Amino acid sequence: MGLMKALQLPFSVLLVLLDVASAAIIGAVVRPRGWSYKRHVAYSFMRSAAREDLLSLFNPPFETTLDVYRAHMQKHKSEPRVVVLDAGAGGGWIGPANSKEVLLYFHGGGYVDIAYPIHIDILGELVATAQGEGKDFSAFVVSYGLAPKAQYPVQLTQAAVALKYLIETVGCEPQNIFVGGDSAGGNLAVALLSHLSHPHPSAPKVDLRGRKLRGAYLISPWVTFAWDASSMRTNERKDYLGQTSLKDCTLKFLGDAKVDAYNVPLSASPDWWKGLPVHDLCVLVGEYEMFLDDILAFAQNLKVSHLC
């Protein structure tokens, strides 16, 4: 922690406590429909802590996504299987690398944070559930570069490298590969799908051998860096995110790059999505998310192209 941040820490903590106290008082009477009092107060804390850049104080002391992955594997008494990829990327296997079906997963975190332990835990539960049902299934979680050290389109290049690794090195058949991601990871998953149809000049081409990916799962994907959607205002006190932190992440991720159809999929026309090489596409969003309206608009563009 830097000296300036250390000096500001008491004031930041005080602001968070005041926000939480206010939420605790108001929430006893008024809170979003269906929310418990505990959830209302917890979200207030998370939102305020994120705004004051305090969430890192409550995270385990991991430096990279692969550190989080290794800790998960050790906790479950499994041998970590880390892969070093080109372009500065890496990844870790959950389940056998020779599984018939593989989920290529990109974690969220605004392009500035490593994966949280819950990201890897959920993937572990998903793999265990699938295998328990007799499916030959594994997940490969990607460790991509974080902003501001790595800025767009570095992450797209790394995503393409990861997919090429599964197809060309591991030998996965494209029709047995799922692509998924949440939040910024969802943004990256969509960018990768766009790259497959409209190759980005900065990323390596991926040969699907004339086939389509099995599916794509986009969980609350970050589809635009604009802030004018109605849900950005109406859900700001319901979502744990905040506009201040989102704007900061945007600036760090883009740097001097311009907005395009890859990093802002909502800006792409419905025609952009025609012929997307994926059999099934699922988009998930919560009722109280700030991203709600933008994700619904994005999903509508996909529906026009008969993708979801």
Coordinates of C-alpha atoms in Angstrom, one line a residue:
M1 CA 0.0 0.0 0.0
G2 CA 1.4 3.4 -1.0
L3 CA 1.9 6.2 1.5
M4 CA -0.9 8.4 0.0
K5 CA -3.4 5.5 0.1
A6 CA -2.4 4.7 3.7
L7 CA -3.0 8.3 4.7
Q8 CA -6.4 8.3 3.0
L9 CA -7.4 4.9 4.5
P10 CA -9.1 6.2 7.7
F11 CA -11.2 8.6 5.7
S12 CA -12.1 6.0 3.2
V13 CA -13.1 3.5 5.9
L14 CA -15.2 6.3 7.6
L15 CA -17.1 7.0 4.3
V16 CA -17.8 3.3 3.9
L17 CA -19.1 3.0 7.5
L18 CA -21.4 6.0 7.0
D19 CA -22.8 4.4 3.8
V20 CA -23.4 1.1 5.5
A21 CA -25.0 2.8 8.5
S22 CA -27.3 4.7 6.2
A23 CA -28.2 1.5 4.3
A24 CA -28.8 -0.3 7.5
I25 CA -31.3 2.4 8.7
I26 CA -33.1 2.9 5.4
G27 CA -33.0 -0.8 4.5
A28 CA -35.0 -1.7 7.6
V29 CA -38.0 0.1 5.9
V30 CA -37.2 0.3 2.2
R31 CA -35.1 -2.1 0.1
P32 CA -35.3 -3.7 -3.4
R33 CA -38.2 -6.2 -3.8
G34 CA -37.2 -9.7 -2.8
W35 CA -34.0 -8.7 -1.0
S36 CA -33.2 -9.7 2.6
Y37 CA -32.1 -7.0 5.0
K38 CA -28.7 -8.8 5.2
R39 CA -28.2 -8.7 1.4
H40 CA -29.2 -5.0 1.2
V41 CA -26.5 -4.0 3.8
A42 CA -23.9 -6.4 2.3
Y43 CA -24.3 -4.9 -1.2
S44 CA -24.1 -1.4 0.3
F45 CA -20.8 -2.3 1.9
M46 CA -19.4 -3.9 -1.3
R47 CA -20.5 -0.9 -3.5
S48 CA -18.9 1.6 -1.1
A49 CA -15.8 -0.4 -0.6
A50 CA -15.3 -0.7 -4.3
R51 CA -15.8 3.0 -4.8
E52 CA -13.1 3.7 -2.1
D53 CA -10.9 1.0 -3.6
L54 CA -10.9 -1.0 -0.3
L55 CA -12.1 -4.4 -1.6
S56 CA -8.5 -5.5 -2.1
L57 CA -8.0 -5.3 1.7
F58 CA -10.4 -8.2 2.1
N59 CA -9.1 -10.4 -0.6
P60 CA -6.7 -13.3 0.0
P61 CA -3.1 -12.3 -0.7
F62 CA -2.9 -13.6 -4.3
E63 CA -0.9 -11.8 -7.0
T64 CA -2.2 -13.6 -10.1
T65 CA -5.1 -15.6 -11.3
L66 CA -2.9 -18.7 -11.4
D67 CA -2.1 -18.2 -7.7
V68 CA -5.8 -18.4 -7.1
Y69 CA -6.1 -21.4 -9.3
R70 CA -3.2 -23.2 -7.5
A71 CA -4.8 -22.5 -4.1
H72 CA -8.1 -24.0 -5.3
M73 CA -6.4 -27.1 -6.6
Q74 CA -4.3 -27.6 -3.4
K75 CA -7.5 -27.1 -1.2
H76 CA -9.1 -29.9 -3.2
K77 CA -6.0 -32.1 -3.0
S78 CA -5.5 -32.0 -6.8
E79 CA -2.3 -31.4 -8.7
P80 CA -2.3 -27.9 -10.4
R81 CA -1.8 -28.1 -14.1
V82 CA -0.6 -24.7 -15.3
V83 CA 0.1 -24.0 -18.9
V84 CA 2.2 -21.1 -20.2
L85 CA 0.9 -19.7 -23.4
D86 CA 2.2 -17.3 -26.0
A87 CA 1.5 -13.5 -25.8
G88 CA 1.9 -13.5 -22.0
A89 CA -1.1 -15.6 -21.3
G90 CA -1.5 -18.7 -19.2
G91 CA -4.1 -21.0 -17.9
G92 CA -5.0 -23.8 -15.5
W93 CA -6.9 -27.0 -16.0
I94 CA -9.7 -28.1 -13.8
G95 CA -10.3 -31.7 -14.8
P96 CA -8.3 -33.8 -17.3
A97 CA -6.8 -32.0 -20.2
N98 CA -7.9 -34.8 -22.5
S99 CA -11.6 -34.5 -21.8
K100 CA -13.9 -34.6 -24.8
E101 CA -15.7 -31.3 -23.8
V102 CA -13.9 -28.3 -22.5
L103 CA -15.1 -24.9 -21.2
L104 CA -12.7 -22.1 -22.0
Y105 CA -13.4 -19.5 -19.3
F106 CA -12.5 -15.8 -18.9
H107 CA -13.0 -14.4 -15.4
G108 CA -14.5 -11.0 -14.6
G109 CA -12.9 -8.2 -12.7
G110 CA -13.1 -5.1 -14.9
Y111 CA -10.0 -6.1 -16.7
V112 CA -8.0 -4.8 -13.7
D113 CA -8.5 -7.6 -11.1
I114 CA -7.3 -11.2 -11.0
A115 CA -9.9 -13.9 -10.6
Y116 CA -11.6 -14.2 -7.3
P117 CA -11.5 -17.5 -5.5
I118 CA -15.2 -17.9 -6.1
H119 CA -14.6 -17.9 -9.9
I120 CA -12.4 -21.0 -9.6
D121 CA -14.7 -22.6 -7.0
I122 CA -17.7 -22.3 -9.3
L123 CA -15.8 -23.8 -12.2
G124 CA -14.7 -26.6 -9.9
E125 CA -18.3 -27.3 -8.9
L126 CA -19.4 -27.1 -12.5
V127 CA -16.8 -29.7 -13.6
A128 CA -17.6 -32.0 -10.6
T129 CA -21.3 -31.8 -11.4
A130 CA -20.8 -32.6 -15.1
Q131 CA -18.5 -35.5 -14.3
G132 CA -20.9 -36.7 -11.7
E133 CA -23.5 -36.9 -14.5
G134 CA -21.1 -39.0 -16.6
K135 CA -19.9 -36.2 -18.9
D136 CA -16.3 -36.1 -20.1
F137 CA -15.9 -32.5 -19.2
S138 CA -13.2 -30.1 -18.0
A139 CA -12.6 -26.4 -17.7
F140 CA -9.6 -24.3 -18.7
V141 CA -9.4 -20.9 -16.9
V142 CA -7.3 -18.3 -18.7
S143 CA -5.0 -15.9 -16.9
Y144 CA -4.9 -12.8 -19.2
G145 CA -3.1 -9.5 -18.9
L146 CA -4.6 -6.9 -16.6
A147 CA -4.9 -3.2 -17.2
P148 CA -3.4 -0.7 -17.1
K149 CA -0.2 -2.7 -17.7
A150 CA -2.0 -4.7 -20.5
Q151 CA -4.5 -2.8 -22.5
Y152 CA -6.8 -3.5 -25.4
P153 CA -6.4 -5.5 -27.7
V154 CA -3.8 -7.5 -25.7
Q155 CA -6.5 -9.5 -23.9
L156 CA -8.2 -10.4 -27.2
T157 CA -4.9 -11.6 -28.6
Q158 CA -4.4 -13.8 -25.5
A159 CA -8.0 -15.2 -25.8
A160 CA -7.3 -16.2 -29.4
V161 CA -4.0 -17.8 -28.3
A162 CA -5.8 -19.8 -25.6
L163 CA -8.4 -21.1 -28.1
K164 CA -5.7 -22.0 -30.6
Y165 CA -4.0 -23.9 -27.8
L166 CA -7.1 -26.0 -27.1
I167 CA -7.5 -26.9 -30.8
E168 CA -4.0 -27.2 -32.1
T169 CA -2.0 -28.4 -29.1
V170 CA -4.5 -30.2 -26.9
G171 CA -6.5 -31.5 -29.9
C172 CA -9.9 -30.4 -28.8
E173 CA -12.5 -30.5 -31.6
P174 CA -14.1 -27.1 -32.0
Q175 CA -17.6 -28.5 -31.8
N176 CA -16.7 -29.7 -28.3
I177 CA -15.5 -26.4 -26.9
F178 CA -17.6 -24.0 -24.9
V179 CA -16.6 -20.4 -24.3
G180 CA -17.7 -18.5 -21.2
G181 CA -17.1 -15.5 -19.1
D182 CA -18.6 -13.1 -16.6
S183 CA -18.6 -9.3 -16.7
A184 CA -15.3 -8.2 -18.3
G185 CA -14.7 -11.9 -18.9
G186 CA -18.0 -12.0 -20.8
N187 CA -16.8 -9.0 -22.8
L188 CA -13.7 -10.9 -23.7
A189 CA -15.6 -14.0 -24.6
V190 CA -17.8 -11.9 -27.0
A191 CA -14.7 -10.3 -28.5
L192 CA -13.3 -13.7 -29.2
L193 CA -16.5 -14.8 -30.9
S194 CA -16.3 -11.6 -33.0
H195 CA -12.7 -12.3 -33.9
L196 CA -13.7 -15.7 -35.2
S197 CA -16.2 -14.1 -37.7
H198 CA -14.3 -10.9 -38.3
P199 CA -10.6 -11.5 -37.6
H200 CA -9.0 -8.6 -35.7
P201 CA -5.7 -7.6 -37.2
S202 CA -3.8 -7.7 -33.9
A203 CA -4.9 -11.2 -32.9
P204 CA -3.9 -14.5 -34.4
K205 CA -6.5 -16.2 -36.6
V206 CA -8.1 -19.3 -35.2
D207 CA -8.9 -22.2 -37.6
L208 CA -12.1 -23.9 -36.6
R209 CA -11.8 -26.3 -39.5
G210 CA -15.1 -25.3 -40.9
R211 CA -17.0 -26.1 -37.7
K212 CA -18.7 -24.2 -34.9
L213 CA -18.0 -24.0 -31.2
R214 CA -20.4 -26.0 -29.1
G215 CA -21.7 -23.0 -27.1
A216 CA -21.1 -19.7 -25.4
Y217 CA -22.2 -18.6 -21.9
L218 CA -22.1 -14.9 -21.2
I219 CA -22.8 -14.1 -17.6
S220 CA -23.6 -10.4 -17.1
P221 CA -21.3 -9.4 -20.0
W222 CA -19.9 -5.9 -20.1
V223 CA -21.2 -4.8 -23.5
T224 CA -20.7 -1.1 -23.5
F225 CA -18.7 1.6 -21.8
A226 CA -21.5 4.1 -22.0
W227 CA -23.5 5.2 -18.9
D228 CA -26.7 6.6 -20.4
A229 CA -28.9 3.5 -20.0
S230 CA -31.8 3.8 -17.6
S231 CA -30.7 0.8 -15.5
M232 CA -27.3 2.5 -14.9
R233 CA -29.2 5.0 -12.7
T234 CA -32.2 3.0 -11.4
N235 CA -30.0 0.1 -10.3
E236 CA -27.0 1.9 -9.1
R237 CA -28.1 1.6 -5.4
K238 CA -29.0 -2.1 -6.0
D239 CA -25.9 -3.4 -7.8
Y240 CA -22.7 -3.7 -5.9
L241 CA -20.9 -2.0 -8.8
G242 CA -20.6 1.7 -9.1
Q243 CA -20.1 4.1 -12.0
T244 CA -17.0 5.5 -10.6
S245 CA -15.2 2.2 -10.5
L246 CA -16.5 1.2 -13.9
K247 CA -15.3 4.4 -15.5
D248 CA -11.9 3.9 -13.9
C249 CA -11.7 0.3 -15.3
T250 CA -12.7 1.6 -18.7
L251 CA -10.0 4.2 -18.9
K252 CA -7.3 1.7 -17.7
F253 CA -8.5 -1.0 -20.2
L254 CA -8.8 1.1 -23.3
G255 CA -5.8 3.4 -22.8
D256 CA -5.5 5.2 -26.1
A257 CA -7.5 2.6 -28.1
K258 CA -10.8 3.6 -29.6
V259 CA -14.1 1.9 -29.1
D260 CA -15.0 -0.7 -31.7
A261 CA -17.3 -3.7 -32.2
Y262 CA -14.8 -6.0 -30.4
N263 CA -14.5 -4.1 -27.1
V264 CA -18.1 -2.7 -27.2
P265 CA -20.3 -5.4 -28.7
L266 CA -23.4 -3.3 -28.2
S267 CA -22.1 -0.9 -30.8
A268 CA -22.1 -3.6 -33.5
S269 CA -25.0 -3.9 -35.8
P270 CA -27.2 -7.0 -35.8
D271 CA -25.6 -8.0 -39.2
W272 CA -22.2 -8.2 -37.4
W273 CA -23.5 -11.3 -35.6
K274 CA -24.8 -13.2 -38.6
G275 CA -22.8 -16.4 -39.2
L276 CA -21.2 -16.4 -35.8
P277 CA -19.5 -19.8 -35.5
V278 CA -21.3 -21.1 -32.3
H279 CA -24.2 -23.6 -32.0
D280 CA -25.8 -22.2 -28.8
L281 CA -25.5 -18.9 -27.1
C282 CA -26.8 -18.1 -23.6
V283 CA -26.8 -14.6 -22.1
L284 CA -27.6 -14.1 -18.4
V285 CA -28.4 -10.9 -16.6
G286 CA -29.9 -10.1 -13.2
E287 CA -33.0 -7.9 -12.7
Y288 CA -31.1 -5.4 -10.4
E289 CA -27.9 -5.1 -12.4
M290 CA -26.7 -1.7 -13.7
F291 CA -25.9 -3.6 -17.0
L292 CA -29.5 -4.8 -17.4
D293 CA -30.7 -2.5 -20.2
D294 CA -27.5 -2.7 -22.2
I295 CA -27.4 -6.5 -22.0
L296 CA -31.0 -6.8 -23.0
A297 CA -30.3 -4.5 -26.0
F298 CA -27.3 -6.6 -26.9
A299 CA -29.3 -9.8 -26.6
Q300 CA -32.0 -8.3 -28.9
N301 CA -29.3 -7.7 -31.6
L302 CA -28.3 -11.4 -31.2
K303 CA -32.0 -12.5 -31.6
V304 CA -32.3 -10.5 -34.8
S305 CA -29.5 -12.8 -36.1
H306 CA -31.3 -15.8 -34.6
L307 CA -28.5 -16.5 -32.1
C308 CA -30.4 -16.5 -28.8

